[in-house]
Amino acid sequence: MARTREFDTEAAVSRAMELFWRRGFEATSIRDLTQRLGIGQGSLYAAFGDKEGLYRAALEHYRTTLAAAALRDLEEGTDARSAIRTMLVARIRIAVEGDGRGCLVVNAACERLPEDAAIRRTVRDMQDAGRDALAEVLRVAAERGEIATRHDPHTLAAFLVTFLNGLLVSAKITPDAHALEPLVEVALAALD
């Protein structure tokens, strides 16, 4: 008879996400994970298959929590410029925490690509969702006359995602929100 799982899988994935985010995939050992999660190695393998399976679960948890919240905040903003500014500044503040942990998704891209096709798909899907949400906000803002129409909303959204990716890498190098936040205004000038 199979034993029932004796730990909260969702809580374990959340704790693993934090550990991977702070240390990276390669620097996080199975021992680190079992100690942080408070489970045995056999339980980790039974629940997630292997370290890669737990890493993918952690990225998915990031997608459904932090990334989803950022998209909701963007879509619920009152005007495009303010909503985009708020989203970018919030991402900076999260990225500089913990002496510059950056962004889990951007970290995954830098550490695991191009070799890991599954992680590439996950990262691409998340980037595409962010770009598409931004493009819709920008399209509506252009129709309302809130922003200039000289750029295609999809291209402008792709620029903002690319800018954000670079900003999140910079947050690892210079974990200082006060140094990075003024750059947001430069990027927002593309909306003029």
Short mmCIF file of C-alpha atoms in Angstrom, two decimals:
data_model
loop_
_atom_site.label_atom_id
_atom_site.label_comp_id
_atom_site.label_asym_id
_atom_site.label_seq_id
_atom_site.Cartn_x
_atom_site.Cartn_y
_atom_site.Cartn_z
CA MET A 1 0.00 0.00 0.00
CA ALA A 2 1.36 3.41 -0.99
CA ARG A 3 1.99 5.92 1.77
CA THR A 4 0.07 9.17 1.66
CA ARG A 5 2.03 12.35 1.18
CA GLU A 6 2.76 13.87 4.57
CA PHE A 7 3.58 17.43 3.53
CA ASP A 8 1.87 20.38 1.94
CA THR A 9 3.01 20.25 -1.69
CA GLU A 10 2.02 23.85 -2.45
CA ALA A 11 3.91 25.17 0.58
CA ALA A 12 6.91 23.06 -0.39
CA VAL A 13 6.88 24.47 -3.94
CA SER A 14 6.64 28.00 -2.55
CA ARG A 15 9.65 27.44 -0.27
CA ALA A 16 11.58 25.82 -3.13
CA MET A 17 10.74 28.80 -5.35
CA GLU A 18 12.28 31.17 -2.79
CA LEU A 19 15.41 29.02 -2.52
CA PHE A 20 15.87 28.69 -6.29
CA TRP A 21 15.21 32.41 -6.65
CA ARG A 22 17.86 33.33 -4.12
CA ARG A 23 20.52 30.75 -5.05
CA GLY A 24 19.76 29.65 -8.62
CA PHE A 25 19.19 26.16 -9.97
CA GLU A 26 22.79 24.97 -10.14
CA ALA A 27 23.80 26.25 -6.69
CA THR A 28 20.79 24.63 -5.01
CA SER A 29 21.43 21.01 -4.06
CA ILE A 30 18.93 18.28 -3.28
CA ARG A 31 20.19 18.48 0.30
CA ASP A 32 19.46 22.24 0.38
CA LEU A 33 15.95 21.54 -0.89
CA THR A 34 15.15 18.72 1.53
CA GLN A 35 16.41 20.81 4.46
CA ARG A 36 14.47 23.91 3.37
CA LEU A 37 11.30 21.95 2.63
CA GLY A 38 11.60 19.74 5.71
CA ILE A 39 11.07 16.54 3.71
CA GLY A 40 13.15 13.49 2.89
CA GLN A 41 14.85 12.92 -0.43
CA GLY A 42 12.45 10.07 -1.23
CA SER A 43 9.45 12.32 -0.66
CA LEU A 44 10.92 15.01 -2.92
CA TYR A 45 11.46 12.49 -5.72
CA ALA A 46 8.02 10.94 -5.23
CA ALA A 47 6.28 14.30 -5.39
CA PHE A 48 8.30 16.06 -8.10
CA GLY A 49 10.30 13.42 -9.94
CA ASP A 50 13.63 15.17 -9.55
CA LYS A 51 15.23 18.56 -8.94
CA GLU A 52 14.26 19.72 -12.44
CA GLY A 53 10.64 18.78 -11.80
CA LEU A 54 10.61 20.81 -8.60
CA TYR A 55 12.26 23.73 -10.43
CA ARG A 56 9.56 23.65 -13.12
CA ALA A 57 6.90 23.53 -10.38
CA ALA A 58 8.56 26.54 -8.71
CA LEU A 59 8.50 28.49 -11.99
CA GLU A 60 4.85 27.59 -12.48
CA HIS A 61 4.12 28.75 -8.93
CA TYR A 62 5.86 32.05 -9.74
CA ARG A 63 3.71 32.34 -12.87
CA THR A 64 0.43 31.79 -11.02
CA THR A 65 1.27 34.06 -8.09
CA LEU A 66 3.69 36.96 -8.65
CA ALA A 67 3.55 37.12 -12.45
CA ALA A 68 -0.24 36.78 -12.49
CA ALA A 69 -0.55 39.55 -9.89
CA ALA A 70 1.63 41.85 -11.98
CA LEU A 71 -0.57 41.24 -15.03
CA ARG A 72 -3.75 41.89 -13.03
CA ASP A 73 -2.32 45.12 -11.65
CA LEU A 74 -1.36 46.21 -15.15
CA GLU A 75 -4.81 45.48 -16.56
CA GLU A 76 -6.59 47.16 -13.64
CA GLY A 77 -4.56 50.40 -13.83
CA THR A 78 -6.42 53.63 -14.43
CA ASP A 79 -4.26 54.99 -17.23
CA ALA A 80 -1.58 53.22 -19.26
CA ARG A 81 1.39 55.35 -18.25
CA SER A 82 0.64 55.08 -14.52
CA ALA A 83 -0.13 51.37 -14.74
CA ILE A 84 3.09 50.62 -16.61
CA ARG A 85 5.15 52.83 -14.29
CA THR A 86 3.66 51.10 -11.23
CA MET A 87 4.31 47.64 -12.70
CA LEU A 88 7.94 48.43 -13.63
CA VAL A 89 8.74 50.04 -10.27
CA ALA A 90 7.14 47.13 -8.40
CA ARG A 91 9.26 44.65 -10.40
CA ILE A 92 12.40 46.62 -9.53
CA ARG A 93 11.56 46.62 -5.84
CA ILE A 94 10.96 42.87 -5.82
CA ALA A 95 14.17 42.25 -7.80
CA VAL A 96 16.45 44.23 -5.46
CA GLU A 97 15.22 42.34 -2.37
CA GLY A 98 17.64 39.91 -0.80
CA ASP A 99 20.68 41.83 -2.04
CA GLY A 100 19.62 41.57 -5.66
CA ARG A 101 17.84 38.30 -6.26
CA GLY A 102 16.54 39.59 -9.59
CA CYS A 103 13.56 37.90 -11.21
CA LEU A 104 13.12 34.14 -11.06
CA VAL A 105 12.08 33.96 -14.72
CA VAL A 106 14.92 36.12 -16.03
CA ASN A 107 17.32 34.20 -13.79
CA ALA A 108 16.01 30.95 -15.28
CA ALA A 109 16.58 32.26 -18.80
CA CYS A 110 20.13 33.35 -17.97
CA GLU A 111 21.03 30.13 -16.16
CA ARG A 112 19.16 27.37 -18.00
CA LEU A 113 18.96 28.50 -21.63
CA PRO A 114 19.56 27.53 -24.35
CA GLU A 115 20.02 23.91 -23.18
CA ASP A 116 16.72 23.39 -21.31
CA ALA A 117 13.88 23.37 -23.85
CA ALA A 118 11.15 22.98 -21.20
CA ILE A 119 12.36 26.04 -19.30
CA ARG A 120 12.63 27.95 -22.60
CA ARG A 121 8.94 27.23 -23.29
CA THR A 122 7.91 28.28 -19.79
CA VAL A 123 9.93 31.50 -19.94
CA ARG A 124 8.69 32.28 -23.46
CA ASP A 125 5.07 31.69 -22.42
CA MET A 126 5.44 34.05 -19.47
CA GLN A 127 7.19 36.69 -21.55
CA ASP A 128 4.53 36.39 -24.25
CA ALA A 129 1.74 36.80 -21.68
CA GLY A 130 3.37 39.95 -20.32
CA ARG A 131 3.97 41.36 -23.79
CA ASP A 132 0.39 40.61 -24.88
CA ALA A 133 -1.07 42.23 -21.75
CA LEU A 134 1.09 45.31 -22.29
CA ALA A 135 0.16 45.45 -25.97
CA GLU A 136 -3.54 45.46 -25.08
CA VAL A 137 -3.08 48.22 -22.48
CA LEU A 138 -1.10 50.25 -25.03
CA ARG A 139 -3.64 49.64 -27.81
CA VAL A 140 -6.48 50.91 -25.64
CA ALA A 141 -4.38 53.86 -24.46
CA ALA A 142 -3.59 54.83 -28.06
CA GLU A 143 -7.29 54.69 -28.95
CA ARG A 144 -8.05 56.99 -26.01
CA GLY A 145 -5.30 59.40 -27.03
CA GLU A 146 -3.33 58.79 -23.81
CA ILE A 147 -0.15 57.87 -25.70
CA ALA A 148 1.35 58.60 -29.10
CA THR A 149 0.41 56.32 -31.97
CA ARG A 150 3.77 56.46 -33.76
CA HIS A 151 4.67 52.93 -32.53
CA ASP A 152 2.74 49.74 -33.03
CA PRO A 153 1.44 48.66 -29.57
CA HIS A 154 2.87 45.16 -29.99
CA THR A 155 6.33 46.50 -30.85
CA LEU A 156 6.19 48.99 -28.00
CA ALA A 157 5.14 46.20 -25.62
CA ALA A 158 8.04 44.03 -26.84
CA PHE A 159 10.40 46.95 -26.18
CA LEU A 160 9.05 47.36 -22.62
CA VAL A 161 9.45 43.63 -21.90
CA THR A 162 13.02 43.75 -23.24
CA PHE A 163 13.71 46.86 -21.15
CA LEU A 164 12.28 45.14 -18.07
CA ASN A 165 14.43 42.04 -18.63
CA GLY A 166 17.55 44.19 -18.74
CA LEU A 167 16.41 46.13 -15.72
CA LEU A 168 15.92 42.91 -13.76
CA VAL A 169 19.42 41.74 -14.64
CA SER A 170 20.73 45.16 -13.60
CA ALA A 171 18.96 44.73 -10.25
CA LYS A 172 21.25 41.76 -9.56
CA ILE A 173 24.32 43.87 -10.36
CA THR A 174 23.16 47.05 -8.62
CA PRO A 175 20.48 46.11 -6.08
CA ASP A 176 19.47 49.72 -5.49
CA ALA A 177 15.91 50.72 -6.35
CA HIS A 178 16.77 54.42 -6.13
CA ALA A 179 19.41 53.99 -8.84
CA LEU A 180 17.15 51.94 -11.13
CA GLU A 181 13.75 53.61 -10.78
CA PRO A 182 14.72 56.77 -12.75
CA LEU A 183 15.36 54.54 -15.77
CA VAL A 184 11.63 53.78 -15.86
CA GLU A 185 10.91 57.39 -16.84
CA VAL A 186 13.33 57.09 -19.75
CA ALA A 187 11.51 53.98 -20.98
CA LEU A 188 8.12 55.66 -20.54
CA ALA A 189 9.30 58.43 -22.87
CA ALA A 190 8.74 55.89 -25.67
CA LEU A 191 5.01 56.40 -25.07
CA ASP A 192 5.24 60.09 -26.09
#
